C-alpha positions as CSV (number, residue, x, y, z in Angstrom):
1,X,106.2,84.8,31.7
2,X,105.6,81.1,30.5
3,X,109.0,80.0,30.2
4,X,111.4,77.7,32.2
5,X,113.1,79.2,34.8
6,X,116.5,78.8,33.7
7,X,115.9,79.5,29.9
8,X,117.3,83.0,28.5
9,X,113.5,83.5,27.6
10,X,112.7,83.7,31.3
11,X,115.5,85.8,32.4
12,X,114.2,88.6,29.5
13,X,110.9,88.7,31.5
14,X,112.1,89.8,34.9
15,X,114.2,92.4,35.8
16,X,116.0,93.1,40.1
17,X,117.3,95.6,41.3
18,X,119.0,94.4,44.7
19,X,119.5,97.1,47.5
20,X,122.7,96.7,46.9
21,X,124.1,97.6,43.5
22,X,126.1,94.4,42.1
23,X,128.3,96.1,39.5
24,X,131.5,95.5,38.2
25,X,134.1,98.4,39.6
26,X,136.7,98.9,36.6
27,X,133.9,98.7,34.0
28,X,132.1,102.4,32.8
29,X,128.2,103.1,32.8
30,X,128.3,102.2,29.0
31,X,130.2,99.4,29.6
32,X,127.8,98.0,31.9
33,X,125.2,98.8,29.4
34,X,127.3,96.9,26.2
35,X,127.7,93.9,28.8
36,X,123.5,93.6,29.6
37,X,122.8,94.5,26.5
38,X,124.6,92.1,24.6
39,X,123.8,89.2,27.1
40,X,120.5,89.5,26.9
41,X,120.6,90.0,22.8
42,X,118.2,93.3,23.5
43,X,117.9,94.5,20.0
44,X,117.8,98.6,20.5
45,X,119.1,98.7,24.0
46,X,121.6,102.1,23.3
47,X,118.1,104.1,22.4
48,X,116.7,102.3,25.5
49,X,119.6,102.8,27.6
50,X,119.7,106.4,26.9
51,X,116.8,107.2,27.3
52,X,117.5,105.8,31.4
53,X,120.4,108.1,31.0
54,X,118.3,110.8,30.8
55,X,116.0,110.3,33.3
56,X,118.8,109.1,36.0
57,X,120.8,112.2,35.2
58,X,123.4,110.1,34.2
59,X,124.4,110.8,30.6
60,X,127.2,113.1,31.5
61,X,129.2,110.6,33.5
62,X,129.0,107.3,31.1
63,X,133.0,107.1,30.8
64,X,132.8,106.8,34.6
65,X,133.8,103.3,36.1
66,X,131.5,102.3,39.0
67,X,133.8,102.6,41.7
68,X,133.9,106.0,40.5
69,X,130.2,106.7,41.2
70,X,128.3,108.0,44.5
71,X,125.8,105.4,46.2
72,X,122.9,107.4,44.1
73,X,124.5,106.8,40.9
74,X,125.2,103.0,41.3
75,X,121.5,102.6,42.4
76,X,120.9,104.1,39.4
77,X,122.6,102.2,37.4
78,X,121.2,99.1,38.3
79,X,118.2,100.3,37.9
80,X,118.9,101.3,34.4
81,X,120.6,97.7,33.8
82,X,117.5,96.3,34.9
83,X,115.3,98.5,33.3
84,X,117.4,97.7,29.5
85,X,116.1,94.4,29.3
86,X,112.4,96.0,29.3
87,X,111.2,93.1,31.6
88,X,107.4,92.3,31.9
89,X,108.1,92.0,35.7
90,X,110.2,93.8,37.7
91,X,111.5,93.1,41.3
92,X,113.0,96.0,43.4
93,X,114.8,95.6,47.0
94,X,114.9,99.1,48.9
95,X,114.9,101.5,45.4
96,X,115.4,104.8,47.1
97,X,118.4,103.5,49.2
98,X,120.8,106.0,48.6
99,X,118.7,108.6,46.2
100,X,118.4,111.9,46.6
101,X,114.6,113.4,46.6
102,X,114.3,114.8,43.2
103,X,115.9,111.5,41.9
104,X,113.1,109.7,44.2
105,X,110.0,111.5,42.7
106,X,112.1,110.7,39.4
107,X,111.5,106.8,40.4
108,X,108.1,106.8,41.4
109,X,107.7,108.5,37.6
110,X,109.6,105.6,36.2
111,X,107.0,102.6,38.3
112,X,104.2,104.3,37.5
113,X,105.4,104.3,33.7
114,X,106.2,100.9,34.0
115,X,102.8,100.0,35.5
116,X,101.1,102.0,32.9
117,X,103.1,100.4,29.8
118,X,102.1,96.3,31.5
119,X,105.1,95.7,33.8
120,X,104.4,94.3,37.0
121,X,106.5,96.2,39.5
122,X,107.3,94.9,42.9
123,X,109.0,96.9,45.7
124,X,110.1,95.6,49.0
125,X,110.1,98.6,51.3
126,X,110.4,99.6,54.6
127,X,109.1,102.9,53.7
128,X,105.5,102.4,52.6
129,X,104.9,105.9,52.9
130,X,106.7,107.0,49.7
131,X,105.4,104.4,47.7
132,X,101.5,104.8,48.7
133,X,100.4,107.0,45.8
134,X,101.6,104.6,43.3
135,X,100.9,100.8,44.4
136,X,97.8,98.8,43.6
137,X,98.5,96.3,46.2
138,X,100.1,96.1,49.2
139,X,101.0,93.2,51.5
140,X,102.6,93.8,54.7
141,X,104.6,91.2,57.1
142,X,103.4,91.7,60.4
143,X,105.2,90.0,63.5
144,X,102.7,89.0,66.4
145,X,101.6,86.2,68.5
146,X,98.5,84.2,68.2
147,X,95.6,85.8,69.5
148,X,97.1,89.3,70.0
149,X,93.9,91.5,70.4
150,X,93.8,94.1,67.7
151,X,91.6,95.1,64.9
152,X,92.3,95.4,61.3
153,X,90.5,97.4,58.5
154,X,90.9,97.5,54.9
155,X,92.9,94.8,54.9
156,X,93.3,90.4,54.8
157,X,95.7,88.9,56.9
158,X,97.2,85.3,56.5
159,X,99.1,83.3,58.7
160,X,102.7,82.4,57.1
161,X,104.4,80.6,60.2
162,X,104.9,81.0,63.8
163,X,104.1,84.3,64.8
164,X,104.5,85.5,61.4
165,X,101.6,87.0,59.3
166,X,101.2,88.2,55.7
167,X,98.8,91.8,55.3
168,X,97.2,92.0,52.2
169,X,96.4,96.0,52.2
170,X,92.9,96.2,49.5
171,X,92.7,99.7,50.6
172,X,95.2,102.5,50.6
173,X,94.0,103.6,53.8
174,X,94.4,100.3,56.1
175,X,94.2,100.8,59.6
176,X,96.1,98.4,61.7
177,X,95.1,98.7,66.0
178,X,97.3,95.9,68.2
179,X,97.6,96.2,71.7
């Protein structure tokens, strides 16, 4: 984003969502969302916020404390908390943990909107398959040993370390053959 790491500047720009939802249990969805909102000093976050609401299904249960809410709903809500700050990158550990599959095809909606409106959205998967209509890029760590006959097409691989390799997919159809 151009800023130093540790400046508030730099924290606006990105946005995670951890597969784990980090909330705080005695505090409500709106709470949450007064908490982000004023720590980050986002400007409209209530319209923004809402508007997440809406999409996570979530507007009818904002006096709800966190501990109160199902796995789905907490993934949602970080999601949303994320989302608020309107990040120009956004990093996303396992997103449909937890979801249900209407609230999944709701997702995908939301990344492709993000891609669409500039963001750059990351997802670290270990489904690839639900998230192959929407990525632009794919990269893929493979675990193998040196000179392990196979054959790879549509794609770049790298060597990280050891018998770790990176897969850089250039094609949504990359076929990957090791024997």
């Amino acid at each position: 984003c151009g800023y130093p790491n540790d400046s508030i500047e730099a924290k606006r720009c990105f946005g995670y969502v951890p597969e784990t939802p980090i909330l705080y249990d005695l505090l409500t969805i709106d709470e949450h969302i007064d908490f982000i909102g004023n720590a980050y000093r986002v400007d409209n976050y209530h319209e923004i916020a809402n508007k997440y609401l809406e999409l996570f299904k979530l507007t009818g249960k904002r006096k709800s404390m966190a501990k109160e809410l199902s796995k789905g709903m907490t993934q949602k809500l970080s999601m949303l908390l994320a989302l608020l700050i309107q990040p120009q990158a956004l990093l996303v550990d396992e997103p449909m943990v937890g979801l249900d599959p209407a609230s999944i095809e709701d997702v995908l909606k939301i990344f492709t909107l993000l891609k669409e409106e500039g963001c750059a959205v990351f997802v670290s998967t270990h489904i690839i398959d639900i998230i192959k209509d929407i990525y632009d890029e794919a990269y893929i760590m493979i675990r193998m040993n040196e000179g392990t006959p196979g054959n790879i097409e549509g794609g770049e691989l790298t060597h990280i370390t050891g018998n770790l390799y990176l897969l850089r997919a250039k094609e949504k159809s990359v076929k990957i053959e090791i024997r």
